[in-house]
XYZ file of C-alpha atoms in Angstrom:
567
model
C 20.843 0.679 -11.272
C 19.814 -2.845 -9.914
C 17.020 -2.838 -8.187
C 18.632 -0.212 -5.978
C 22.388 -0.690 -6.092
C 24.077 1.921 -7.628
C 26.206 0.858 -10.681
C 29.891 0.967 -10.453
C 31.865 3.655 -12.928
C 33.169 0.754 -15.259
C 32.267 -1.991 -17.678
C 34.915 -3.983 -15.859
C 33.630 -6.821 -13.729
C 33.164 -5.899 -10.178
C 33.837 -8.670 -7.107
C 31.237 -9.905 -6.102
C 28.995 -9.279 -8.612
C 27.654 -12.740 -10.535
C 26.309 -13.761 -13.308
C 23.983 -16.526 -12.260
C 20.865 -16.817 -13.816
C 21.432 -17.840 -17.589
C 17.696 -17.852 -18.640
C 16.380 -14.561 -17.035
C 20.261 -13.336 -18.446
C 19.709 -14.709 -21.814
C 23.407 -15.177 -21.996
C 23.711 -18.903 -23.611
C 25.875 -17.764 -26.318
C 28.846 -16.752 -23.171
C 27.936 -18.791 -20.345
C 26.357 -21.744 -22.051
C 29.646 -23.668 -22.213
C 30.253 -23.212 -18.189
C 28.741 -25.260 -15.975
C 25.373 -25.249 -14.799
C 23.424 -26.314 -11.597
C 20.528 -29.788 -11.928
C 17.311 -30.318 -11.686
C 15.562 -27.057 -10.968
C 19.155 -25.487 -10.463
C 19.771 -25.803 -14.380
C 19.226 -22.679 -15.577
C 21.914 -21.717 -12.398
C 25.280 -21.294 -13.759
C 27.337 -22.492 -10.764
C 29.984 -19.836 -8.903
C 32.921 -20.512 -8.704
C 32.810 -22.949 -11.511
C 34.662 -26.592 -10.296
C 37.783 -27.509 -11.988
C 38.005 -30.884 -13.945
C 40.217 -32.105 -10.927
C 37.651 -34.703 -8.980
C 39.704 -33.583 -5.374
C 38.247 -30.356 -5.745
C 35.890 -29.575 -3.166
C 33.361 -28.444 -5.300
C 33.232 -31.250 -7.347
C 32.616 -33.779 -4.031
C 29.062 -35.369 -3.941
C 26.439 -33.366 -2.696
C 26.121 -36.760 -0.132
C 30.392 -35.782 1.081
C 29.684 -32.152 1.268
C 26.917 -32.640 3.964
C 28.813 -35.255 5.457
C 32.009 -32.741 6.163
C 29.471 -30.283 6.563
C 27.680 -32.063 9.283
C 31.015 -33.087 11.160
C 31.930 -29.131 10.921
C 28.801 -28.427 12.338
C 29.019 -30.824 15.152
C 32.625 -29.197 15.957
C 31.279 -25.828 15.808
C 28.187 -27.155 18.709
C 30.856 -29.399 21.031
C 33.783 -26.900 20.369
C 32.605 -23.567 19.914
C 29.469 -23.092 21.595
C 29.390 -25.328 24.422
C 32.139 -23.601 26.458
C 30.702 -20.373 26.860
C 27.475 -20.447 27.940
C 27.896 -23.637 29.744
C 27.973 -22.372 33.729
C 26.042 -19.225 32.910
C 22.712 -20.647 34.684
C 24.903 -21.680 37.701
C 27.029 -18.313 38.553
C 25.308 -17.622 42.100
C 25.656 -21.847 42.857
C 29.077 -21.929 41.869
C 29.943 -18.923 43.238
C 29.214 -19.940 46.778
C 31.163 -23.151 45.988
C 34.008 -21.168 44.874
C 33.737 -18.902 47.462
C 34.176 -16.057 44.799
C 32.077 -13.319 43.532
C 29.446 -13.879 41.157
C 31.765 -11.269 38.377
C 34.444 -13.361 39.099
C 32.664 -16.288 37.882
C 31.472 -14.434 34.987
C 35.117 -13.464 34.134
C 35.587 -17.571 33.998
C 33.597 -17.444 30.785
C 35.186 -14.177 30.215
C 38.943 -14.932 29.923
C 37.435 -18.446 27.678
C 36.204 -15.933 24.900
C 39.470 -13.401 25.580
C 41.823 -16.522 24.830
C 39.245 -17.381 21.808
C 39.932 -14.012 20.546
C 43.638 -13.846 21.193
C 44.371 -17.395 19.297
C 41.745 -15.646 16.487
C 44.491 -14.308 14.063
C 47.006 -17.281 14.194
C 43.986 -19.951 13.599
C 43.271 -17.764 10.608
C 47.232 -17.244 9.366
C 47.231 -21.415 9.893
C 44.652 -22.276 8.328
C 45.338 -19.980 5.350
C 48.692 -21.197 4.910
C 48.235 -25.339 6.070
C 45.000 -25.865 5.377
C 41.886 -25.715 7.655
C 41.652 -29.884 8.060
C 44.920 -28.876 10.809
C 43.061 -26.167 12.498
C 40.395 -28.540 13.309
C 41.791 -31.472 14.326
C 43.984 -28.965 16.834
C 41.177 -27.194 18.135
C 39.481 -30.536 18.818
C 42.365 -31.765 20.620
C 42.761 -28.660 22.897
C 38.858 -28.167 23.678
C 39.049 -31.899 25.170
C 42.017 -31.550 27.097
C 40.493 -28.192 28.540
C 37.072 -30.163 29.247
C 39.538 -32.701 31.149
C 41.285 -29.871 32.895
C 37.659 -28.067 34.180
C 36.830 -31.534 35.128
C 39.692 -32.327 37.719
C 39.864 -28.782 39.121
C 39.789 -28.122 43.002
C 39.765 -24.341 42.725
C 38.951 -21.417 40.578
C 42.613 -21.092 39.086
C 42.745 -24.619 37.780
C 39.191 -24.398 36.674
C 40.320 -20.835 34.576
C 43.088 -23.001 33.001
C 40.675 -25.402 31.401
C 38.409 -22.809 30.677
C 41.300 -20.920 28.696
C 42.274 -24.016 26.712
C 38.476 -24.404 25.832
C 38.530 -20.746 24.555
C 41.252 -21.521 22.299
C 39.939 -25.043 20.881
C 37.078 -22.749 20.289
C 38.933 -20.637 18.050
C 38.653 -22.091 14.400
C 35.264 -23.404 14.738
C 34.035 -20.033 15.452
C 35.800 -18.093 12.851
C 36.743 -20.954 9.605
C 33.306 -22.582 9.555
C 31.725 -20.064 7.733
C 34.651 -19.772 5.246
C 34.196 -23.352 4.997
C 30.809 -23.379 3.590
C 32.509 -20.780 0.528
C 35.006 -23.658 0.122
C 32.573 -26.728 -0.627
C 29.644 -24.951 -1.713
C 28.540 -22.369 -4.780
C 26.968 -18.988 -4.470
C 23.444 -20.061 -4.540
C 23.676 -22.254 -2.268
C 25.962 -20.879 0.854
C 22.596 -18.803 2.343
C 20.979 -21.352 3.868
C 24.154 -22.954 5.560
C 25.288 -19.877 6.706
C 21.716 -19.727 8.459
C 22.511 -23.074 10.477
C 25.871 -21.493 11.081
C 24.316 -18.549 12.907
C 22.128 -20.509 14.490
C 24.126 -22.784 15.880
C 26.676 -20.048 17.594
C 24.137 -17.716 18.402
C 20.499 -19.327 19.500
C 21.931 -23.294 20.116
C 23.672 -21.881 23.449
C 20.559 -20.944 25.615
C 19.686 -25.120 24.741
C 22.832 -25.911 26.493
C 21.458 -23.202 29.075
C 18.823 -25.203 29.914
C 20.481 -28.655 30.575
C 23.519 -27.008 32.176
C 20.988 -25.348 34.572
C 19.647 -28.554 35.246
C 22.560 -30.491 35.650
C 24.349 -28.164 37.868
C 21.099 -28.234 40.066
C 20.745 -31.542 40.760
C 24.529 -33.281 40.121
C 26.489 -29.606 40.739
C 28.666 -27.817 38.362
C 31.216 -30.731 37.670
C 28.924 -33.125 36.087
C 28.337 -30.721 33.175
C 32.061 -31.371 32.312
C 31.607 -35.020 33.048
C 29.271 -35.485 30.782
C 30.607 -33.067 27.967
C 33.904 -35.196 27.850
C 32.682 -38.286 25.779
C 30.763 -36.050 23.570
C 33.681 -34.180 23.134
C 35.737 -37.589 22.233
C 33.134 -37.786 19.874
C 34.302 -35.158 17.925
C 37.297 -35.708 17.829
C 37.122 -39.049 16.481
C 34.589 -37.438 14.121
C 36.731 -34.502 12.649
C 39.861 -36.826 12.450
C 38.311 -39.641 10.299
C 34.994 -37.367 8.206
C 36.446 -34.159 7.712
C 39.084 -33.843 4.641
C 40.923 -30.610 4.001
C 38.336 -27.905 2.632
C 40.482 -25.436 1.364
C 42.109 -26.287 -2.320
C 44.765 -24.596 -4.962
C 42.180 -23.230 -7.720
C 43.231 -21.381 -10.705
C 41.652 -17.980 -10.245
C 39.912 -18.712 -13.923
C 37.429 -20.806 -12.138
C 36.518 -18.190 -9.607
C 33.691 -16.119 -11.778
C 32.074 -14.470 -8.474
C 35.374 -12.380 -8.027
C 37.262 -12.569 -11.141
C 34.216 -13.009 -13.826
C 34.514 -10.886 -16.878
C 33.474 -11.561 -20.215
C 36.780 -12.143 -21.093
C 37.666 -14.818 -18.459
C 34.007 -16.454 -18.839
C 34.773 -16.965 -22.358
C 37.802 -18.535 -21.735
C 37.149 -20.575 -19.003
C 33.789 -22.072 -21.372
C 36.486 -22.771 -23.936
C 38.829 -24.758 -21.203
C 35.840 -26.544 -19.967
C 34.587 -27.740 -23.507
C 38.060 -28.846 -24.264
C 37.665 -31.267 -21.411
C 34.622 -32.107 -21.939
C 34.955 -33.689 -25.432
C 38.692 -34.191 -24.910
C 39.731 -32.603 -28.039
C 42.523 -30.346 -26.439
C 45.295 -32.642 -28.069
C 43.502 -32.139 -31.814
C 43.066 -28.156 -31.509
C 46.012 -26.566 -31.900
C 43.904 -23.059 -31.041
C 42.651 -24.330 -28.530
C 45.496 -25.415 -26.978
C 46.747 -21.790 -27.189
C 44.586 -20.784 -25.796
C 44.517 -22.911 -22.841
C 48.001 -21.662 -22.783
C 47.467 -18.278 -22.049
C 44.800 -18.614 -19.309
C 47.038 -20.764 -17.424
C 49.403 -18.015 -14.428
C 52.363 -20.187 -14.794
C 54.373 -23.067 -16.698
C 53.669 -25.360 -13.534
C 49.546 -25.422 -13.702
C 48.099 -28.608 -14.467
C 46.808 -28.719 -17.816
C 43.285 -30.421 -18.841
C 44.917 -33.508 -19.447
C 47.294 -33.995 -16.326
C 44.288 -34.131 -13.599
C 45.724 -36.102 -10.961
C 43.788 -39.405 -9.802
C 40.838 -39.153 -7.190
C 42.501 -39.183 -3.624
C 41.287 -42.481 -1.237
C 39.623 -42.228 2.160
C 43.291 -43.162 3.626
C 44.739 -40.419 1.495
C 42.466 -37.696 2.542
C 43.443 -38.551 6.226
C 46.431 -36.726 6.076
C 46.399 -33.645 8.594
C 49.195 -31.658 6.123
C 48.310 -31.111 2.681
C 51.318 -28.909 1.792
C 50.722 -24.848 1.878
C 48.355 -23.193 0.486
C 49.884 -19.636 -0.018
C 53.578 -18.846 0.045
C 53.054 -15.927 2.782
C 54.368 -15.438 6.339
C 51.501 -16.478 9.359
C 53.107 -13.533 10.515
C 51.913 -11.280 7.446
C 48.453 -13.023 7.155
C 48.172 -12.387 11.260
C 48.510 -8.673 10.768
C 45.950 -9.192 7.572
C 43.348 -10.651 9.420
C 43.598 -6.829 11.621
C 43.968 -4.558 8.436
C 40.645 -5.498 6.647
C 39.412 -3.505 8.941
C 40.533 -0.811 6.619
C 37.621 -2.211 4.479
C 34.671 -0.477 4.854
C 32.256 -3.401 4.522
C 34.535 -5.680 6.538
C 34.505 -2.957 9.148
C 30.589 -2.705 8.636
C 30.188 -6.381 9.285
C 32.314 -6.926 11.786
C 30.470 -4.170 13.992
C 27.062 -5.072 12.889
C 27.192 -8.828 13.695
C 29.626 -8.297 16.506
C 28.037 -5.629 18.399
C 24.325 -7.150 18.099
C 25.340 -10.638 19.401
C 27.284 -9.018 22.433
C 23.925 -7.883 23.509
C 22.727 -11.462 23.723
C 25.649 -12.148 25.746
C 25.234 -9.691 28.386
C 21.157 -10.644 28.715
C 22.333 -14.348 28.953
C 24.701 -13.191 31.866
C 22.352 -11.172 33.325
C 19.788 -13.591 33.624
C 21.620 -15.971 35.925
C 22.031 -12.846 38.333
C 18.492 -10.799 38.031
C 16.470 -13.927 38.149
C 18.236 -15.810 41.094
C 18.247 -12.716 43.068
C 14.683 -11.185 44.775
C 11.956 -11.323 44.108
C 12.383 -13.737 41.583
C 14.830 -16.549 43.919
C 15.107 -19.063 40.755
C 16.858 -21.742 40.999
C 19.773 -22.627 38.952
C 17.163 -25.067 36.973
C 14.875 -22.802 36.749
C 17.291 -19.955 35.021
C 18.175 -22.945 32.813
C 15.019 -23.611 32.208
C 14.142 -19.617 30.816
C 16.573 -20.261 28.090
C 13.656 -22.133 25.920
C 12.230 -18.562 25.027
C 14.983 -17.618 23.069
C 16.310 -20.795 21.378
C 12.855 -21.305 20.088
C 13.021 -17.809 19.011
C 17.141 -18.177 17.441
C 15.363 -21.827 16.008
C 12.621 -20.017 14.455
C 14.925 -16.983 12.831
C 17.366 -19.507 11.669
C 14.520 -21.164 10.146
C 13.367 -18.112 8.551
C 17.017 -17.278 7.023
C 17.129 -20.977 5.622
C 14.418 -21.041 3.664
C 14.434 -17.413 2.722
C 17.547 -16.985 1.494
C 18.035 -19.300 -2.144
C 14.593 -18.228 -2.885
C 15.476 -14.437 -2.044
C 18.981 -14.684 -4.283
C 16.703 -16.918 -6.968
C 13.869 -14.110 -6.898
C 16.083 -10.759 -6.914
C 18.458 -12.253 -9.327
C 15.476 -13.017 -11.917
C 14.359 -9.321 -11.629
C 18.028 -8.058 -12.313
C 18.126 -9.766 -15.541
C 20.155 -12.884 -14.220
C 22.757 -10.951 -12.064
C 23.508 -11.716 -8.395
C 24.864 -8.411 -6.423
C 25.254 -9.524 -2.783
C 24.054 -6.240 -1.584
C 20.149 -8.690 -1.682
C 21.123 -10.419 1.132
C 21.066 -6.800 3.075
C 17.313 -6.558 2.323
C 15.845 -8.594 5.814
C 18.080 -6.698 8.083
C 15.214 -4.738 8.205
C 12.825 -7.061 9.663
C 15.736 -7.782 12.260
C 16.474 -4.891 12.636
C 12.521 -3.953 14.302
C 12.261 -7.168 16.288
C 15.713 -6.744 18.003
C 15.260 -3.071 18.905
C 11.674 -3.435 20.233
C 12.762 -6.901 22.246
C 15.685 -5.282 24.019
C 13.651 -2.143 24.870
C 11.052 -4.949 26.116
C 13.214 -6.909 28.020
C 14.520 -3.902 29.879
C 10.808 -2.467 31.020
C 9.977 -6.008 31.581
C 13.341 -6.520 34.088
C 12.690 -3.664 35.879
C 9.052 -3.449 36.585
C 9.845 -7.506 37.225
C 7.115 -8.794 34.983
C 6.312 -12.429 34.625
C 9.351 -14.490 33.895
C 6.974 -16.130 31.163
C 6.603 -12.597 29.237
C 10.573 -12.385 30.157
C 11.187 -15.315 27.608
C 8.652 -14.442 25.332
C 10.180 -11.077 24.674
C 14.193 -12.637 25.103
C 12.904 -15.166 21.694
C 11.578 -12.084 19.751
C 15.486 -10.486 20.954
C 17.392 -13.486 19.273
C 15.268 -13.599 16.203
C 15.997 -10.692 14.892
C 19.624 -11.065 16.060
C 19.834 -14.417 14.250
C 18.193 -12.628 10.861
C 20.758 -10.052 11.162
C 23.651 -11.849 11.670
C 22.553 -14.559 8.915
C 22.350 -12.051 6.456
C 25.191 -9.573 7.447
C 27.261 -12.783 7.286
C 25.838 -14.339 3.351
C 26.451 -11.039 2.567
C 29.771 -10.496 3.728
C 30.897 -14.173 2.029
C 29.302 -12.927 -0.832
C 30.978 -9.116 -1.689
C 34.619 -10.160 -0.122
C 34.954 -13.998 -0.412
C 38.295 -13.267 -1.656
C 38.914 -11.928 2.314
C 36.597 -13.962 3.745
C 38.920 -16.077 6.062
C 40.454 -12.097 7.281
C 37.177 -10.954 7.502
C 35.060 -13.484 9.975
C 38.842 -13.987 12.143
C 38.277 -10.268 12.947
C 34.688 -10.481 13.393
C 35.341 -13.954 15.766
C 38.361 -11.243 17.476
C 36.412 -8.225 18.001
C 33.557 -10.457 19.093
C 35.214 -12.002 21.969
C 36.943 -9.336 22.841
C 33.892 -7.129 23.010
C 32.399 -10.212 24.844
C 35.218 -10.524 27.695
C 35.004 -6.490 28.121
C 30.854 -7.104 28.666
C 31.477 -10.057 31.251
C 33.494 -7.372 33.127
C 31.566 -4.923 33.895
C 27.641 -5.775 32.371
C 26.810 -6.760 36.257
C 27.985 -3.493 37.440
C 26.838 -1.720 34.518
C 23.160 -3.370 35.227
C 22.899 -2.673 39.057
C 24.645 1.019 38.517
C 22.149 2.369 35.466
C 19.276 -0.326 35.763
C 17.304 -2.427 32.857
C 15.771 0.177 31.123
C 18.856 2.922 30.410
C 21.031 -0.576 30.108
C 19.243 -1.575 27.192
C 17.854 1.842 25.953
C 21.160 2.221 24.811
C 21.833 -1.337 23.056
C 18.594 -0.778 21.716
C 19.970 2.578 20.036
C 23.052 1.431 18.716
C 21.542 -1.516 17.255
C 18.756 0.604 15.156
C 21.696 2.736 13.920
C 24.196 -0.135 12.775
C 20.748 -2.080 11.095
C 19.931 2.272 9.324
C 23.313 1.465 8.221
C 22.149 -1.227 5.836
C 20.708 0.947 3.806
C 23.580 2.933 2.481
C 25.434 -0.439 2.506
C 22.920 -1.644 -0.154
C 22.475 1.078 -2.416
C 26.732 2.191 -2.379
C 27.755 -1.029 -2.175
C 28.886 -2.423 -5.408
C 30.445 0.985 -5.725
C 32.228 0.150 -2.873
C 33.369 -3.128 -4.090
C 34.661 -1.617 -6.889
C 36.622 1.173 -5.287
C 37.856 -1.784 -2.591
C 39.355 -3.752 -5.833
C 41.288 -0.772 -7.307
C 42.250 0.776 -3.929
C 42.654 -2.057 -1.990
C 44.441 -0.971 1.137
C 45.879 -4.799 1.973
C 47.936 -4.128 -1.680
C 49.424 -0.746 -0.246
C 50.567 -2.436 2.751
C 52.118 -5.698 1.656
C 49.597 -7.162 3.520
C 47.437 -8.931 0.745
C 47.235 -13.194 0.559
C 49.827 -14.301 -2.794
C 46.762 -15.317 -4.141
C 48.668 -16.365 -7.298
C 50.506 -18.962 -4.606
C 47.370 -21.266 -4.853
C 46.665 -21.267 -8.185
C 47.697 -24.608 -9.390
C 50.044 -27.228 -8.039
């Protein structure tokens, strides 16, 4: 047992599972060969281990990485969060402008996150199959023409038709960034990215809260769209010209965290001291045995690595495919890993807490416009620094917890990595998001100072951003090999669950009241974060079971992995 997860039934490697810290391992005689982390990452050996090609994402400069990473991150802010939060503050101004009901201008961010989850399984088919550099660059596109279209409309059905082009440029950001960060970066080092990724779709939107509030105050509702458009330019510019294609055709040698036995590691160190010394033309044996770790006669062999690409070169939007499935097939995928336990776990846990955000955002542009609290549009704006200091502090926390956490628990597990850690601070999440929603409903309805109002709404989205940070590392961790299928479905459920709450969370609020309303969110929340714990301790179990039995095989419905293994 390690350190509470239960051992699999084999001595065969189990997904997921790593072995990453050589010294506390003691395993230089089989992974001494491999490569290894610098500086105080030495004794780190690095999962997946880069190929000798120098296109390979992993092998980019750590200065490139952040550079894509940072243009990613910008599309994920412009493109994915912006949209939906982005007249929330204004729903009783624009309302009367509109002449429509405030639901009905609820449903306007409403049918932005339905089309978000409808285009969900195609972005994820397309940008398994053409690359994720495509996906980008389209979303881009179609978030600025739907900015345009909100701009220039005269009435609510023009103004829906912008807002449903903005759902779907939201699409990939929200659900291929995080896959993304598994592309470009290793094992020990994804946590604290997928911490800014939280953080940014979760927490950054009450920030736009607070200057859409303002802005549609003082200039009205338009100007928010007038002034998103050049920052949305921006981006586009940005993602075209900085952001090369992520994704790239590895041998599945190279991928130790899901296909790392003994047996492969010791083949792999043999491969990678042939190219470093360049002796594979003088060693007949180990030529052979280059030979039989390579899938098929077409793989590139040590001494065929193509030429670094230019910055010209890496423009191009099509990169060929990357697997020789249907979109059709990896559509219906992206649905079945649902089948998966964890996947199914995951997509509940992070989906289901983050909804609740969603409706208290909502709410708030109702309950504290309305008597006795008659805030202005500005003003509701203005509440929304309570809980981005509080999603700013709890992405915070996940960044600089989470190396140190892997570091720590993989040093007292005698070197080896079982994602099943990352589970551990769900716990602390887990207390602060149960206690703030039951707080923010006896606050609501005994209308207590709006200042204790935001003060309990920060403690809400710090535990939700702990939770989802480490639901998500986790998640990356245990199925990378289903990882794009596995955060599409979360990004589908998600919006889906989020365009059902737009509907009838007003209703639901004035029929049952604060406290029942979030009694109940409060109660399904403790039980999915109770959940964590049999999630920890039966989880490599689980992993195992999921590689012999996995229900994507059964169905025809698994990625041709073997289909981007080599060019």
């Amino acid at each position: 047992m390690g350190l509470g997860v239960l051992e699999a039934n084999t001595t065969a490697h189990v997904p997921g599972t790593v072995l990453l810290d050589q010294q506390a391992a003691h395993s230089e005689d089989q992974t001494g060969r491999l490569k290894h982390g610098t500086g105080k990452n030495a004794n780190i050996v690095l999962s997946p281990q880069p190929s000798e090609d120098p296109n390979d994402p992993l092998n980019w400069s750590s200065a490139k990485k952040h550079i894509v990473l940072a243009v990613i991150f910008f599309g994920v802010i412009i493109v994915g969060v912006i949209p939906g939060p982005l007249l929330n503050a204004g729903i009783v101004q624009i309302s009367a402008d509109l002449q429509r009901s405030p639901t009905d201008v609820a449903k306007l961010s409403g049918y932005c996150l339905l089309a978000t989850g409808a285009m969900g399984p195609f972005a994820s088919a397309l940008g398994r199959k053409y690359g994720k550099r495509p996906m980008y660059v389209f979303s881009s596109l179609i978030g600025t023409i739907g900015v345009i279209v909100s701009e220039v409309a005269t009435g609510y059905n023009v103004l829906l038709a912008g807002r449903i082009l903005q759902g779907i440029g939201i699409a990939a950001y929200e659900s291929l960034a995080v896959s993304s960060i598994g592309d470009i970066f290793f094992v020990h080092e994804r946590g604290p990215r997928v911490a800014v990724v939280i953080f940014l779709l979760a927490a950054i939107s009450n920030g736009i809260s607070i200057i859409a509030g303002v802005i549609t105050e003082y200039l009205g509702w338009k100007y928010n769209f007038h002034i998103y458009i050049p920052f949305a330019a921006l981006q586009l510019i940005a993602v075209v010209l900085y952001c090369p294609e992520t994704m790239y055709r590895r041998k599945a040698i190279y991928e130790t965290d899901t296909a790392g036995s003994e047996e492969n590691l010791e083949k792999l160190a043999k491969i990678e001291s042939a190219a470093a010394h360049h002796v594979e033309r003088h060693d007949h044996r180990v030529g052979a045995d280059l030979e039989k770790t390579m899938t098929s006669a077409s793989h590139a062999s040590v001494d065929s690595i193509p030429p670094k690409k230019t910055w010209f070169q890496e423009l191009a939007v099509y990169n060929g495919t990357f697997v020789d499935d249907s979109v059709w097939k990896m559509a219906i995928a992206s649905v079945a890993i649902l089948l998966n336990v964890g996947a199914t776990y995951q997509v509940l846990m992070t989906g289901v807490i983050i909804a609740w955000y969603v409706a208290v955002a909502i709410l708030s542009g109702v309950v504290f416009a309305s008597p006795p609290y008659l805030l202005s549009s500005a003003s509701v704006g203005y509440m929304s620094v309570g809980p981005f200091i509080g999603g700013l502090i709890g992405a915070i926390f996940s960044l600089v917890i989470s190396e140190p956490l892997v570091k720590s628990m993989t040093r007292r597990n005698k070197g080896v990595y079982e994602p099943e850690f990352a589970l551990l601070p769900i716990s602390l999440g887990g207390v602060c998001s149960v206690a703030g929603l039951v707080g923010w409903g006896y606050a609501v309805s005994e209308f207590k100072s709006v200042y204790l109002v935001c003060f309990i709404w920060a403690i809400i989205l710090f535990g939700m951003t702990v939770i989802a940070s480490f639901a998500t590392q986790w998640a990356l961790d245990a199925y990378r090999q289903n990882s794009t299928e596995l955060f599409i479905m979360n990004m589908v459920f998600k919006n889906f669950f989020f365009y059902g709450l737009t509907n009838y969370v007003i209703d639901w609020y004035a029929t049952t009241g604060a406290i029942d309303m979030a009694g109940i969110m409060a109660g399904i929340t403790g039980f999915l974060c109770l959940l964590a714990i049999p999630m920890y301790v039966f989880g490599k179990k689980y992993r195992y079971f999921w590689h012999k039995h996995n229900a994507l095989k059964w169905l025809h419905l698994e990625t041709d992995h073997s289909g981007a293994e080599g060019g």
